[in-house]
Amino acid sequence: MADGTVFRGITPLSPSKDVEKTIQFYFDVLGFKPNGYGGVIRGDVEILFYQTNDQKLAEWTSFRIHVQGVEQLYETYQSAGVVHPNGKLSMKPWGNLEFAIIDLDGVCITFFEKRE
């Protein structure tokens, strides 16, 4: 459907056992800045958090963030010890170079760069 609408991004809602602690982790370890209303922002990416004690929600939540400079980001996060053991930087058959982390609450985040 070509109606002239331009999509600019998406803001995921991510579960958290302790929103303030999660925001601090994203700030200290992942390089995001607090947005002042329950989330974080880095570049054009914003993530909002909601309080929950349901661990399964976090473990079943994942999202992907498209970045430029994925190799540098990987090195930074590898040094911080947050890269998931099964999520090391690799080229995927669909043309993305990507890696994954698990945040404090168990949410899986994949960072990727298109390499077609």
Short mmCIF file of C-alpha atoms in Angstrom, two decimals:
data_model
loop_
_atom_site.label_atom_id
_atom_site.label_comp_id
_atom_site.label_asym_id
_atom_site.label_seq_id
_atom_site.Cartn_x
_atom_site.Cartn_y
_atom_site.Cartn_z
CA MET A 1 0.00 0.00 0.00
CA ALA A 2 1.60 3.25 -1.10
CA ASP A 3 -0.18 5.99 0.82
CA GLY A 4 2.80 8.35 1.27
CA THR A 5 3.34 7.49 4.93
CA VAL A 6 7.00 7.30 6.01
CA PHE A 7 7.84 5.06 8.94
CA ARG A 8 10.65 6.53 11.07
CA GLY A 9 11.28 3.97 13.80
CA ILE A 10 9.80 1.94 16.59
CA THR A 11 9.95 2.30 20.37
CA PRO A 12 9.75 -1.08 22.07
CA LEU A 13 8.25 -1.52 25.53
CA SER A 14 10.56 -3.81 27.45
CA PRO A 15 9.79 -5.60 30.73
CA SER A 16 11.87 -4.83 33.81
CA LYS A 17 11.93 -6.04 37.40
CA ASP A 18 13.42 -2.69 38.49
CA VAL A 19 13.07 0.12 35.95
CA GLU A 20 15.62 2.43 37.60
CA LYS A 21 18.22 -0.36 37.81
CA THR A 22 17.57 -1.28 34.17
CA ILE A 23 17.95 2.34 33.04
CA GLN A 24 21.22 2.55 34.96
CA PHE A 25 22.49 -0.63 33.23
CA TYR A 26 21.61 0.74 29.79
CA PHE A 27 23.40 4.00 30.71
CA ASP A 28 26.51 2.56 32.38
CA VAL A 29 27.08 -0.49 30.17
CA LEU A 30 25.29 0.02 26.84
CA GLY A 31 25.85 3.76 26.36
CA PHE A 32 22.22 4.89 26.27
CA LYS A 33 21.00 8.05 28.02
CA PRO A 34 17.95 8.22 30.28
CA ASN A 35 15.04 9.88 28.47
CA GLY A 36 13.48 11.25 31.66
CA TYR A 37 10.24 9.26 31.48
CA GLY A 38 10.96 5.58 32.10
CA GLY A 39 13.31 4.69 29.30
CA VAL A 40 16.54 5.30 27.45
CA ILE A 41 17.64 6.74 24.13
CA ARG A 42 20.69 6.44 21.89
CA GLY A 43 20.68 8.01 18.45
CA ASP A 44 17.26 7.36 16.91
CA VAL A 45 16.59 4.36 19.17
CA GLU A 46 14.38 4.74 22.22
CA ILE A 47 13.39 1.94 24.59
CA LEU A 48 10.72 2.29 27.26
CA PHE A 49 10.53 0.00 30.29
CA TYR A 50 7.59 -1.22 32.31
CA GLN A 51 7.64 -2.79 35.75
CA THR A 52 6.78 -6.48 36.03
CA ASN A 53 7.72 -9.40 38.23
CA ASP A 54 6.92 -11.94 35.49
CA GLN A 55 10.36 -13.28 34.52
CA LYS A 56 8.91 -15.16 31.55
CA LEU A 57 7.89 -11.88 29.91
CA ALA A 58 11.51 -10.75 29.87
CA GLU A 59 12.82 -14.14 28.76
CA TRP A 60 10.33 -14.18 25.87
CA THR A 61 11.04 -10.60 24.80
CA SER A 62 13.55 -9.75 22.10
CA PHE A 63 14.11 -6.99 19.62
CA ARG A 64 16.63 -5.99 16.99
CA ILE A 65 18.49 -2.69 16.66
CA HIS A 66 19.91 -1.65 13.29
CA VAL A 67 23.26 0.12 13.78
CA GLN A 68 26.19 1.43 11.80
CA GLY A 69 29.54 0.34 13.20
CA VAL A 70 28.43 -3.04 14.52
CA GLU A 71 32.01 -4.33 14.78
CA GLN A 72 33.06 -1.45 17.04
CA LEU A 73 29.93 -1.85 19.15
CA TYR A 74 30.62 -5.56 19.46
CA GLU A 75 34.15 -4.87 20.73
CA THR A 76 32.79 -2.40 23.29
CA TYR A 77 30.11 -4.78 24.55
CA GLN A 78 32.50 -7.76 24.44
CA SER A 79 34.88 -5.82 26.71
CA ALA A 80 31.96 -5.05 29.04
CA GLY A 81 31.16 -8.77 29.23
CA VAL A 82 27.55 -8.49 28.04
CA VAL A 83 27.68 -10.40 24.74
CA HIS A 84 25.62 -13.58 25.00
CA PRO A 85 27.78 -16.74 24.67
CA ASN A 86 25.56 -17.90 21.78
CA GLY A 87 25.36 -14.44 20.25
CA LYS A 88 28.89 -13.74 19.06
CA LEU A 89 29.42 -11.48 16.04
CA SER A 90 28.72 -13.39 12.84
CA MET A 91 27.55 -12.95 9.27
CA LYS A 92 24.09 -14.34 8.74
CA PRO A 93 22.77 -15.91 5.51
CA TRP A 94 20.30 -13.03 5.15
CA GLY A 95 23.17 -10.52 4.78
CA ASN A 96 23.45 -9.06 8.28
CA LEU A 97 26.50 -8.91 10.50
CA GLU A 98 25.06 -9.24 13.99
CA PHE A 99 25.49 -10.18 17.64
CA ALA A 100 23.24 -10.47 20.68
CA ILE A 101 23.25 -9.50 24.33
CA ILE A 102 20.95 -10.32 27.24
CA ASP A 103 20.07 -7.38 29.47
CA LEU A 104 19.71 -7.49 33.28
CA ASP A 105 16.14 -8.73 33.03
CA GLY A 106 16.74 -11.45 30.44
CA VAL A 107 15.63 -9.55 27.32
CA CYS A 108 17.57 -10.52 24.18
CA ILE A 109 18.73 -7.62 22.01
CA THR A 110 20.34 -8.25 18.63
CA PHE A 111 22.44 -5.48 17.10
CA PHE A 112 22.89 -5.77 13.35
CA GLU A 113 24.31 -4.03 10.32
CA LYS A 114 23.18 -4.82 6.78
CA ARG A 115 26.01 -6.12 4.62
CA GLU A 116 24.38 -7.03 1.34
#
